[in-house]
């Protein structure tokens, strides 16, 4: 994948001609003619290659980019083109038949999971791509469950069917077994002389072949040969059989016509669509993006089988026709400043309008652009169901809900709350639970210090980091008082390396990163209780907070609760809810840093027994006092370190199994299972401590002479034994 490249990026960009003849994004296309889709896969499945074909066939580009030439539209960061991978989700739009498709190409590497999560909140359906020779891989399972969380209807595209070891039926079995879904193949690979020659369309009973000369731009359908006809007929009957067990309308027409033989294909298609939207089945298509086979039919399936914006998102009905949208990504452009990608759910957003976020910030949209990877074309409005970029929003961040004024939001939330009779939820809770507006920032698993080349660059570096963090909330930035260094927390080694190289290429600061450290968590061995008094005079006002609390280490539904004994209740009922919310805030903040290595406390919960707040004490003082109290209790508690564990899936030719297992045994691993893939490969699934995996990917390639591949994803935390803990502490203090 990482290939030599002789031409510079600049020249390649000039070579790319963008056709904008049919471009008319500013006009408001009706929602039934819009499809917002995410494209998901295990790394290297072929997302970028497929996207590139879609742009080419839709007439949006007239040069076909390739990942290994570093000239694709969606991998536009220098780092992406150099490494041949997608780091940021890119949004592109194109027209196909009379529809507009807004497509988000998402990063495949686990270090960038958060980007995928944000994109999924902005789309209505997804295309999941499989590598036909690998089937359902580790990360396919991860992105699948992410799409489940967002309740997104899906299509599967089995790509790379041109490869010798591609296995269509194996992929279908994998989908059933590993994802527990009902795959409904709408196509079969057309194999001639042992090679992929095209696609058989089961519903129309035709075979489709693509013209090589035009890079697959033209294609034709021809009737099937007699030999194939019978097989394909049987496949159709199988589809009808599956659907009739799920869709009552189709079952009824079979009963009415007394057979499955004469069912109108339109009726079958309608049943497929209905069942896909309800996520009861997953239609499966096949092809080869690289060999330009099957892409137009995949785009047709997106129009026919995935939902239009107005077929989902009913929860936003409470906004009526008022504008409401979600900021699902912020990127930074040197000339245009921060650019926020917004998905509009209701109403429309016009250039120059004022917007307000759910956090209360208010800003003006200065300019708007149509989504087109890193090239920009101005538009004047974004209509309901559409996606666009807004310039001029300096404090709006990824995950924000945006409306035109506070009262629109307040009225909508009131309506939502009324629909739910039992509810007395706060606005924040309604936003999180009903509108799913709560950005979950994944835990950092690695951190390292970052230093500018000289202190003259410190301010510029702080700004650069702030800008990058707005784009990428999974980057954590803290300041370590003891070492007086800025510390970055990230999702992996690649994540932090990319940040470093972006700071150099985009901000021209050549920073130094300290050694990578594992982000341990801490766990309380037993409950601990004590009291604390904070007292101070600030500007002539006496501030006083006295409290007593217990910190528990075991998992508990409530992270913060009040002691329910009568005497505690007598005392605590005097505290105003607003003051209590500051106590919680301070206490939770202190739980973020454990006493051992400053790692976050896992599963810790607090019981408040006593609280006295002096008259006139400021809320911020209450918050600080609560944090001090928690820190004080923690300083007496017995804590243990917990280390991040990764789930590894290693695919290798069978002859390397022993060598790879022997190496894993030296890394404190637990082998979960060993299965076969095809005749010649084995798949090992292993739980391994992150601390043992530095450079594991290259190690495994070395052991297997480059034939094995490894995928990893975070899989929780585990307690370290005392010896390993002592050595982790020494290492963290630079003593080992
Ligand atoms: P992504 O990581 O999902 O974006 O995957 P890419 O589009 O970057 O593709 C990964 C690699 O697989 C690249 O080298 C592609 O050229 C190659 N590839 C993509 N589609 C196909 C295909 O249909 N057949 C074959 N043989 N290779 C493909
Ligand atoms: Mg890619």
CSV table of C-alpha atoms in Angstrom, one decimal, residues 122-552:
chain,number,residue,atom,x,y,z
A,122,UNK,CA,-24.6,12.7,10.4
A,123,UNK,CA,-25.7,10.1,7.9
A,124,UNK,CA,-28.8,8.1,7.3
A,125,UNK,CA,-27.4,4.9,6.0
A,126,UNK,CA,-24.1,3.1,5.4
A,127,UNK,CA,-22.2,1.0,2.9
A,128,UNK,CA,-20.0,-1.5,4.6
A,129,UNK,CA,-17.2,-2.8,2.4
A,130,UNK,CA,-15.7,-6.2,2.8
A,131,UNK,CA,-12.5,-7.5,1.3
A,132,UNK,CA,-13.8,-10.5,-0.6
A,133,UNK,CA,-10.7,-12.5,0.2
A,134,UNK,CA,-10.8,-11.7,4.0
A,135,UNK,CA,-14.5,-11.6,4.8
A,136,UNK,CA,-15.6,-10.0,8.1
A,137,UNK,CA,-12.4,-8.8,9.8
A,138,UNK,CA,-11.8,-7.4,13.3
A,139,UNK,CA,-12.6,-3.9,12.5
A,140,UNK,CA,-15.6,-4.7,10.4
A,141,UNK,CA,-17.1,-6.0,13.6
A,142,UNK,CA,-16.2,-2.7,15.4
A,143,UNK,CA,-17.7,-0.4,12.7
A,144,UNK,CA,-20.7,-2.7,12.5
A,145,UNK,CA,-21.5,-2.2,16.1
A,146,UNK,CA,-21.0,1.5,15.8
A,147,UNK,CA,-23.5,1.6,13.0
A,148,UNK,CA,-25.8,-0.5,15.2
A,149,UNK,CA,-25.6,2.1,17.9
A,150,UNK,CA,-26.8,4.7,15.4
A,151,UNK,CA,-29.5,2.4,14.1
A,152,UNK,CA,-28.3,2.8,10.5
A,153,UNK,CA,-29.7,0.7,7.6
A,154,UNK,CA,-26.8,-0.9,5.7
A,155,UNK,CA,-25.7,-2.4,2.4
A,156,UNK,CA,-22.7,-4.7,2.2
A,157,UNK,CA,-20.4,-4.4,-0.8
A,158,UNK,CA,-18.1,-7.4,-1.2
A,159,UNK,CA,-15.1,-5.8,-2.9
A,160,UNK,CA,-11.9,-7.3,-4.3
A,161,UNK,CA,-13.8,-10.1,-5.9
A,162,UNK,CA,-11.0,-10.0,-8.6
A,163,UNK,CA,-8.5,-11.6,-6.2
A,164,UNK,CA,-7.7,-15.2,-6.7
A,165,UNK,CA,-8.6,-16.2,-3.2
A,166,UNK,CA,-11.9,-14.2,-3.0
A,167,UNK,CA,-14.7,-16.3,-1.5
A,168,UNK,CA,-18.2,-15.0,-2.0
A,169,UNK,CA,-20.0,-17.7,-0.1
A,170,UNK,CA,-17.4,-17.6,2.7
A,171,UNK,CA,-18.2,-13.9,3.1
A,172,UNK,CA,-21.9,-14.5,3.3
A,173,UNK,CA,-21.3,-17.1,6.0
A,174,UNK,CA,-19.0,-14.7,7.8
A,175,UNK,CA,-21.7,-12.0,7.8
A,176,UNK,CA,-24.2,-14.4,9.2
A,177,UNK,CA,-21.9,-16.0,11.8
A,178,UNK,CA,-19.8,-13.0,13.0
A,179,UNK,CA,-22.4,-10.2,12.7
A,180,UNK,CA,-25.5,-12.3,13.4
A,181,UNK,CA,-27.4,-10.7,10.5
A,182,UNK,CA,-29.6,-11.9,7.6
A,183,UNK,CA,-27.5,-11.2,4.4
A,184,UNK,CA,-29.6,-11.1,1.3
A,185,UNK,CA,-27.3,-11.4,-1.8
A,186,UNK,CA,-28.9,-9.4,-4.7
A,187,UNK,CA,-26.0,-10.2,-7.0
A,188,UNK,CA,-23.5,-13.1,-7.7
A,189,UNK,CA,-20.0,-12.7,-9.1
A,190,UNK,CA,-19.8,-13.5,-12.8
A,191,UNK,CA,-16.8,-15.7,-13.1
A,192,UNK,CA,-15.5,-16.6,-16.6
A,193,UNK,CA,-12.3,-18.6,-17.2
A,194,UNK,CA,-11.6,-18.4,-13.5
A,195,UNK,CA,-11.6,-14.6,-13.4
A,196,UNK,CA,-14.2,-12.0,-12.3
A,197,UNK,CA,-15.8,-10.8,-15.6
A,198,UNK,CA,-18.8,-8.9,-14.2
A,199,UNK,CA,-21.8,-9.2,-11.9
A,200,UNK,CA,-25.0,-11.3,-12.1
A,201,UNK,CA,-28.1,-9.4,-11.1
A,202,UNK,CA,-30.4,-11.8,-9.4
A,203,UNK,CA,-33.6,-9.6,-9.5
A,204,UNK,CA,-33.5,-8.9,-13.2
A,205,UNK,CA,-31.9,-12.2,-14.2
A,206,UNK,CA,-29.2,-10.5,-16.2
A,207,UNK,CA,-25.4,-10.4,-16.3
A,208,UNK,CA,-23.7,-7.1,-16.4
A,209,UNK,CA,-20.2,-6.4,-17.9
A,210,UNK,CA,-18.1,-3.3,-17.8
A,211,UNK,CA,-16.1,-1.8,-20.6
A,212,UNK,CA,-12.3,-1.7,-19.8
A,213,UNK,CA,-11.5,1.0,-22.3
A,214,UNK,CA,-13.6,3.7,-20.6
A,215,UNK,CA,-12.3,2.6,-17.1
A,216,UNK,CA,-15.7,1.0,-16.5
A,217,UNK,CA,-17.7,4.1,-17.3
A,218,UNK,CA,-19.9,2.2,-19.7
A,219,UNK,CA,-21.4,-1.1,-19.0
A,220,UNK,CA,-24.2,-3.3,-20.4
A,221,UNK,CA,-26.7,-5.9,-19.2
A,222,UNK,CA,-27.3,-9.0,-21.3
A,223,UNK,CA,-29.6,-12.0,-20.7
A,224,UNK,CA,-28.1,-14.9,-18.9
A,225,UNK,CA,-27.0,-18.1,-20.6
A,226,UNK,CA,-29.4,-21.0,-20.1
A,227,UNK,CA,-26.9,-22.8,-17.9
A,228,UNK,CA,-26.8,-19.9,-15.4
A,229,UNK,CA,-30.5,-19.1,-15.7
A,230,UNK,CA,-31.6,-22.0,-13.5
A,231,UNK,CA,-29.1,-21.2,-10.7
A,232,UNK,CA,-30.0,-17.6,-10.7
A,233,UNK,CA,-33.7,-18.4,-10.6
A,234,UNK,CA,-33.1,-20.5,-7.5
A,235,UNK,CA,-31.2,-17.7,-5.9
A,236,UNK,CA,-34.2,-15.4,-6.5
A,237,UNK,CA,-36.5,-18.0,-4.9
A,238,UNK,CA,-34.2,-18.1,-1.9
A,239,UNK,CA,-34.4,-14.3,-1.6
A,240,UNK,CA,-38.2,-14.4,-1.8
A,241,UNK,CA,-38.3,-17.2,0.7
A,242,UNK,CA,-36.3,-15.2,3.2
A,243,UNK,CA,-38.3,-12.0,2.7
A,244,UNK,CA,-41.7,-13.7,2.9
A,245,UNK,CA,-40.8,-14.8,6.4
A,246,UNK,CA,-40.3,-11.2,7.4
A,247,UNK,CA,-42.5,-9.0,5.2
A,248,UNK,CA,-46.3,-9.6,5.5
A,249,UNK,CA,-47.2,-7.8,2.2
A,250,UNK,CA,-44.9,-10.1,0.2
A,251,UNK,CA,-46.2,-13.2,2.1
A,252,UNK,CA,-49.7,-12.1,1.3
A,253,UNK,CA,-49.0,-11.8,-2.5
A,254,UNK,CA,-47.5,-15.2,-2.5
A,255,UNK,CA,-50.6,-16.6,-0.8
A,256,UNK,CA,-52.8,-14.7,-3.3
A,257,UNK,CA,-50.9,-15.9,-6.4
A,258,UNK,CA,-50.5,-19.3,-4.9
A,259,UNK,CA,-46.8,-19.6,-5.8
A,260,UNK,CA,-43.4,-17.9,-5.5
A,261,UNK,CA,-42.7,-18.2,-9.2
A,262,UNK,CA,-44.7,-15.3,-10.5
A,263,UNK,CA,-44.0,-12.6,-8.0
A,264,UNK,CA,-43.5,-9.1,-9.5
A,265,UNK,CA,-39.8,-8.1,-9.1
A,266,UNK,CA,-41.0,-4.6,-8.1
A,267,UNK,CA,-42.8,-6.1,-5.2
A,268,UNK,CA,-39.6,-8.0,-4.2
A,269,UNK,CA,-37.6,-4.8,-4.4
A,270,UNK,CA,-40.1,-3.0,-2.2
A,271,UNK,CA,-39.9,-5.7,0.4
A,272,UNK,CA,-36.1,-5.6,0.3
A,273,UNK,CA,-36.2,-1.8,0.9
A,274,UNK,CA,-38.7,-2.1,3.7
A,275,UNK,CA,-36.8,-4.8,5.5
A,276,UNK,CA,-33.5,-2.9,5.0
A,277,UNK,CA,-34.8,0.3,6.5
A,278,UNK,CA,-36.1,-1.7,9.5
A,279,UNK,CA,-32.6,-3.3,9.7
A,280,UNK,CA,-34.1,-6.8,9.4
A,281,UNK,CA,-31.9,-7.8,6.5
A,282,UNK,CA,-28.7,-6.5,4.9
A,283,UNK,CA,-28.6,-6.6,1.0
A,284,UNK,CA,-25.3,-7.7,-0.3
A,285,UNK,CA,-23.7,-6.6,-3.6
A,286,UNK,CA,-20.4,-7.7,-5.2
A,287,UNK,CA,-17.7,-6.3,-7.4
A,288,UNK,CA,-14.2,-5.0,-7.6
A,289,UNK,CA,-13.6,-1.3,-7.1
A,290,UNK,CA,-10.0,-1.5,-8.4
A,291,UNK,CA,-11.1,-3.3,-11.6
A,292,UNK,CA,-14.0,-1.0,-12.0
A,293,UNK,CA,-16.7,-3.6,-11.7
A,294,UNK,CA,-20.0,-3.1,-9.9
A,295,UNK,CA,-19.8,0.5,-8.7
A,296,UNK,CA,-22.7,2.0,-10.7
A,297,UNK,CA,-25.0,-0.8,-9.4
A,298,UNK,CA,-23.8,-0.1,-5.9
A,299,UNK,CA,-24.8,3.6,-6.4
A,300,UNK,CA,-28.2,2.5,-7.8
A,301,UNK,CA,-28.7,0.3,-4.7
A,302,UNK,CA,-27.9,3.3,-2.4
A,303,UNK,CA,-30.7,5.3,-4.1
A,304,UNK,CA,-33.1,2.4,-4.2
A,305,UNK,CA,-32.5,0.8,-0.8
A,306,UNK,CA,-31.1,3.3,1.7
A,307,UNK,CA,-33.4,5.9,3.4
A,308,UNK,CA,-33.9,9.5,2.4
A,309,UNK,CA,-33.3,12.0,5.2
A,310,UNK,CA,-37.1,12.4,5.7
A,311,UNK,CA,-37.5,8.7,6.3
A,312,UNK,CA,-35.5,8.9,9.5
A,313,UNK,CA,-34.7,11.5,12.2
A,314,UNK,CA,-38.3,11.8,13.4
A,315,UNK,CA,-37.0,12.9,16.7
A,316,UNK,CA,-36.2,16.3,15.2
A,317,UNK,CA,-39.9,16.9,14.4
A,318,UNK,CA,-40.1,18.8,17.6
A,319,UNK,CA,-38.2,21.6,15.8
A,320,UNK,CA,-41.0,22.0,13.2
A,321,UNK,CA,-39.6,23.9,10.3
A,322,UNK,CA,-37.0,25.8,12.4
A,323,UNK,CA,-33.4,25.2,11.5
A,324,UNK,CA,-31.6,22.5,13.5
A,325,UNK,CA,-28.3,20.9,12.7
A,326,UNK,CA,-25.3,19.0,14.1
A,327,UNK,CA,-21.7,19.9,13.8
A,328,UNK,CA,-20.1,16.6,13.1
A,329,UNK,CA,-16.6,17.7,12.2
A,330,UNK,CA,-14.4,20.8,12.4
A,331,UNK,CA,-11.5,21.1,10.1
A,332,UNK,CA,-9.0,23.9,9.8
A,333,UNK,CA,-8.0,25.7,6.6
A,334,UNK,CA,-5.1,28.1,6.5
A,335,UNK,CA,-7.0,30.7,4.5
A,336,UNK,CA,-10.5,30.2,5.6
A,337,UNK,CA,-9.9,29.5,9.3
A,338,UNK,CA,-12.0,26.9,11.1
A,339,UNK,CA,-14.6,25.1,8.9
A,340,UNK,CA,-17.5,23.3,10.6
A,341,UNK,CA,-19.2,20.5,8.7
A,342,UNK,CA,-22.9,20.7,9.5
A,343,UNK,CA,-25.7,18.2,8.9
A,344,UNK,CA,-29.0,20.0,8.6
A,345,UNK,CA,-32.0,18.0,10.0
A,346,UNK,CA,-34.8,20.6,9.8
A,347,UNK,CA,-35.3,24.0,8.2
A,348,UNK,CA,-32.4,25.6,6.3
A,349,UNK,CA,-29.3,27.5,7.2
A,350,UNK,CA,-28.5,30.6,5.3
A,351,UNK,CA,-25.2,32.5,4.8
A,352,UNK,CA,-24.9,35.3,7.3
A,353,UNK,CA,-27.3,33.8,9.9
A,354,UNK,CA,-26.6,33.7,13.6
A,355,UNK,CA,-26.5,30.4,15.2
A,356,UNK,CA,-26.6,29.2,18.8
A,357,UNK,CA,-25.3,25.9,20.1
A,358,UNK,CA,-26.7,23.8,22.9
A,359,UNK,CA,-23.8,25.0,25.0
A,360,UNK,CA,-25.0,28.5,24.6
A,361,UNK,CA,-22.3,30.1,22.4
A,362,UNK,CA,-23.6,32.4,19.6
A,363,UNK,CA,-21.8,33.1,16.3
A,364,UNK,CA,-22.4,34.1,12.8
A,365,UNK,CA,-22.0,31.9,9.7
A,366,UNK,CA,-19.9,34.0,7.4
A,367,UNK,CA,-19.5,31.8,4.4
A,368,UNK,CA,-20.8,28.4,3.3
A,369,UNK,CA,-19.3,25.8,1.0
A,370,UNK,CA,-20.4,22.6,-0.6
A,371,UNK,CA,-18.6,19.5,0.7
A,372,UNK,CA,-15.9,18.5,-1.6
A,373,UNK,CA,-12.9,17.1,0.3
A,374,UNK,CA,-10.5,20.0,0.5
A,375,UNK,CA,-11.7,22.1,-2.4
A,376,UNK,CA,-14.3,24.7,-1.7
A,377,UNK,CA,-17.2,26.2,-3.7
A,378,UNK,CA,-19.3,28.8,-2.1
A,379,UNK,CA,-23.1,28.3,-1.6
A,380,UNK,CA,-25.7,30.5,0.0
A,381,UNK,CA,-27.7,28.0,2.0
A,382,UNK,CA,-27.9,24.4,3.2
A,383,UNK,CA,-31.3,22.9,3.1
A,384,UNK,CA,-32.9,20.2,5.3
A,385,UNK,CA,-31.4,16.8,4.9
A,386,UNK,CA,-28.2,18.2,3.4
A,387,UNK,CA,-24.6,18.6,4.5
A,388,UNK,CA,-22.4,21.7,4.1
A,389,UNK,CA,-19.4,23.5,5.5
A,390,UNK,CA,-19.6,26.8,7.4
A,391,UNK,CA,-16.8,29.3,7.9
A,392,UNK,CA,-16.6,31.8,10.7
A,393,UNK,CA,-17.6,29.7,13.7
A,394,UNK,CA,-14.7,30.1,16.1
A,395,UNK,CA,-16.0,28.4,19.2
A,396,UNK,CA,-18.4,25.8,17.8
A,397,UNK,CA,-17.0,22.3,18.3
A,398,UNK,CA,-17.5,18.8,17.0
A,399,UNK,CA,-20.7,17.3,18.4
A,400,UNK,CA,-22.6,20.6,19.0
A,401,UNK,CA,-26.3,20.9,18.2
A,402,UNK,CA,-26.9,24.3,16.4
A,403,UNK,CA,-30.2,26.3,16.1
A,404,UNK,CA,-30.9,29.9,15.2
A,405,UNK,CA,-31.8,31.1,18.7
A,406,UNK,CA,-32.2,29.8,22.3
A,407,UNK,CA,-35.9,29.9,22.3
A,408,UNK,CA,-36.2,27.5,19.4
A,409,UNK,CA,-34.1,25.0,21.3
A,410,UNK,CA,-36.0,25.6,24.5
A,411,UNK,CA,-39.4,25.1,22.9
A,412,UNK,CA,-38.3,21.9,21.1
A,413,UNK,CA,-36.9,20.4,24.2
A,414,UNK,CA,-40.1,21.3,26.1
A,415,UNK,CA,-42.1,19.5,23.4
A,416,UNK,CA,-39.8,16.5,23.5
A,417,UNK,CA,-40.1,16.3,27.3
A,418,UNK,CA,-44.0,16.6,27.1
A,419,UNK,CA,-44.2,13.6,24.9
A,420,UNK,CA,-42.6,11.6,27.7
A,421,UNK,CA,-45.2,11.8,30.5
A,422,UNK,CA,-42.9,10.5,33.3
A,423,UNK,CA,-40.1,12.8,32.5
A,424,UNK,CA,-38.7,15.6,34.5
A,425,UNK,CA,-35.3,15.4,32.7
A,426,UNK,CA,-33.0,18.4,32.5
A,427,UNK,CA,-32.3,19.9,29.1
A,428,UNK,CA,-28.9,18.3,29.1
A,429,UNK,CA,-30.4,14.9,29.8
A,430,UNK,CA,-33.0,15.3,27.0
A,431,UNK,CA,-30.2,16.3,24.6
A,432,UNK,CA,-28.1,13.3,25.5
A,433,UNK,CA,-30.8,10.6,25.7
A,434,UNK,CA,-33.4,11.6,23.2
A,435,UNK,CA,-31.4,13.5,20.6
A,436,UNK,CA,-28.1,11.5,21.2
A,437,UNK,CA,-26.2,14.8,21.5
A,438,UNK,CA,-23.5,13.6,23.8
A,439,UNK,CA,-20.1,13.2,22.4
A,440,UNK,CA,-18.3,10.3,23.9
A,441,UNK,CA,-14.6,11.1,23.8
A,442,UNK,CA,-12.8,7.7,24.0
A,443,UNK,CA,-10.1,7.3,26.7
A,444,UNK,CA,-6.6,8.1,25.7
A,445,UNK,CA,-4.4,5.0,25.7
A,446,UNK,CA,-1.0,6.6,25.2
A,447,UNK,CA,0.4,9.9,26.2
A,448,UNK,CA,3.7,11.8,25.7
A,449,UNK,CA,5.1,15.2,26.4
A,450,UNK,CA,5.5,17.7,23.6
A,451,UNK,CA,8.0,20.5,23.4
A,452,UNK,CA,8.6,23.3,21.0
A,453,UNK,CA,12.1,23.8,19.5
A,454,UNK,CA,12.5,26.9,21.8
A,455,UNK,CA,10.3,28.7,24.2
A,456,UNK,CA,9.7,31.4,21.6
A,457,UNK,CA,7.4,28.9,19.9
A,458,UNK,CA,5.4,28.0,23.0
A,459,UNK,CA,2.4,30.3,22.2
A,460,UNK,CA,2.3,29.3,18.6
A,461,UNK,CA,2.4,25.6,19.7
A,462,UNK,CA,-0.4,26.1,22.2
A,463,UNK,CA,-2.5,27.7,19.5
A,464,UNK,CA,-1.8,25.0,17.0
A,465,UNK,CA,-2.7,22.3,19.5
A,466,UNK,CA,-5.9,24.2,20.4
A,467,UNK,CA,-6.9,24.3,16.7
A,468,UNK,CA,-6.1,20.6,16.1
A,469,UNK,CA,-8.1,19.7,19.2
A,470,UNK,CA,-11.2,21.4,17.9
A,471,UNK,CA,-11.0,19.2,14.8
A,472,UNK,CA,-10.1,16.1,16.9
A,473,UNK,CA,-11.6,16.0,20.3
A,474,UNK,CA,-9.9,12.6,20.9
A,475,UNK,CA,-6.6,14.5,21.4
A,476,UNK,CA,-6.2,15.3,25.1
A,477,UNK,CA,-4.0,18.2,26.1
A,478,UNK,CA,-2.9,18.7,29.7
A,479,UNK,CA,-0.2,20.5,31.5
A,480,UNK,CA,2.0,18.7,34.0
A,481,UNK,CA,2.8,21.0,36.8
A,482,UNK,CA,5.7,19.0,38.1
A,483,UNK,CA,7.6,18.6,34.8
A,484,UNK,CA,6.2,21.9,33.5
A,485,UNK,CA,5.5,20.2,30.2
A,486,UNK,CA,2.5,20.0,27.9
A,487,UNK,CA,1.3,16.4,27.7
A,488,UNK,CA,-0.7,15.0,24.8
A,489,UNK,CA,-3.0,12.0,25.2
A,490,UNK,CA,-4.0,10.0,22.2
A,491,UNK,CA,-5.6,6.9,20.8
A,492,UNK,CA,-2.4,5.4,19.6
A,493,UNK,CA,1.1,5.8,18.4
A,494,UNK,CA,0.0,6.7,14.8
A,495,UNK,CA,-2.4,9.3,16.2
A,496,UNK,CA,0.3,11.1,18.1
A,497,UNK,CA,2.8,10.8,15.2
A,498,UNK,CA,0.2,12.3,12.8
A,499,UNK,CA,-0.3,15.3,15.2
A,500,UNK,CA,3.4,15.9,15.3
A,501,UNK,CA,3.8,15.8,11.6
A,502,UNK,CA,0.7,18.1,11.1
A,503,UNK,CA,2.2,20.6,13.5
A,504,UNK,CA,5.3,20.6,11.3
A,505,UNK,CA,3.6,20.7,7.9
A,506,UNK,CA,0.7,23.1,8.8
A,507,UNK,CA,2.2,25.3,11.5
A,508,UNK,CA,5.9,25.0,10.6
A,509,UNK,CA,6.9,24.1,14.2
A,510,UNK,CA,9.3,21.2,14.6
A,511,UNK,CA,8.2,19.8,17.9
A,512,UNK,CA,9.8,17.1,20.0
A,513,UNK,CA,7.7,14.3,21.4
A,514,UNK,CA,8.8,12.6,24.6
A,515,UNK,CA,8.8,8.8,24.9
A,516,UNK,CA,5.3,7.3,24.5
A,517,UNK,CA,3.8,6.3,27.9
A,518,UNK,CA,0.9,4.0,28.5
A,519,UNK,CA,-2.2,5.7,29.9
A,520,UNK,CA,-2.8,3.6,33.0
A,521,UNK,CA,-6.0,3.7,35.0
A,522,UNK,CA,-6.3,3.3,38.7
A,523,UNK,CA,-8.6,1.2,40.8
A,524,UNK,CA,-9.5,1.6,44.5
A,525,UNK,CA,-9.0,-1.6,46.5
A,526,UNK,CA,-11.3,-0.7,49.3
A,527,UNK,CA,-13.7,2.1,50.2
A,528,UNK,CA,-12.3,5.0,52.1
A,529,UNK,CA,-14.1,7.7,54.2
A,530,UNK,CA,-12.9,11.0,55.6
A,531,UNK,CA,-13.9,14.6,56.1
A,532,UNK,CA,-12.3,17.8,54.9
A,533,UNK,CA,-12.6,21.5,55.6
A,534,UNK,CA,-11.8,24.3,53.2
A,535,UNK,CA,-11.7,27.8,54.6
A,536,UNK,CA,-10.4,31.0,53.1
A,537,UNK,CA,-11.1,34.7,53.0
A,538,UNK,CA,-11.5,36.1,49.5
A,539,UNK,CA,-12.0,39.9,49.0
A,540,UNK,CA,-13.2,40.2,52.6
A,541,UNK,CA,-15.7,37.3,52.3
A,542,UNK,CA,-15.3,34.3,54.4
A,543,UNK,CA,-15.6,31.1,52.3
A,544,UNK,CA,-16.3,27.8,54.1
A,545,UNK,CA,-17.0,24.3,53.0
A,546,UNK,CA,-16.9,21.3,55.2
A,547,UNK,CA,-17.8,17.9,53.9
A,548,UNK,CA,-17.5,14.2,54.6
A,549,UNK,CA,-17.6,11.5,51.9
A,550,UNK,CA,-16.8,7.9,51.0
A,551,UNK,CA,-15.2,6.8,47.8
A,552,UNK,CA,-16.0,3.3,46.7
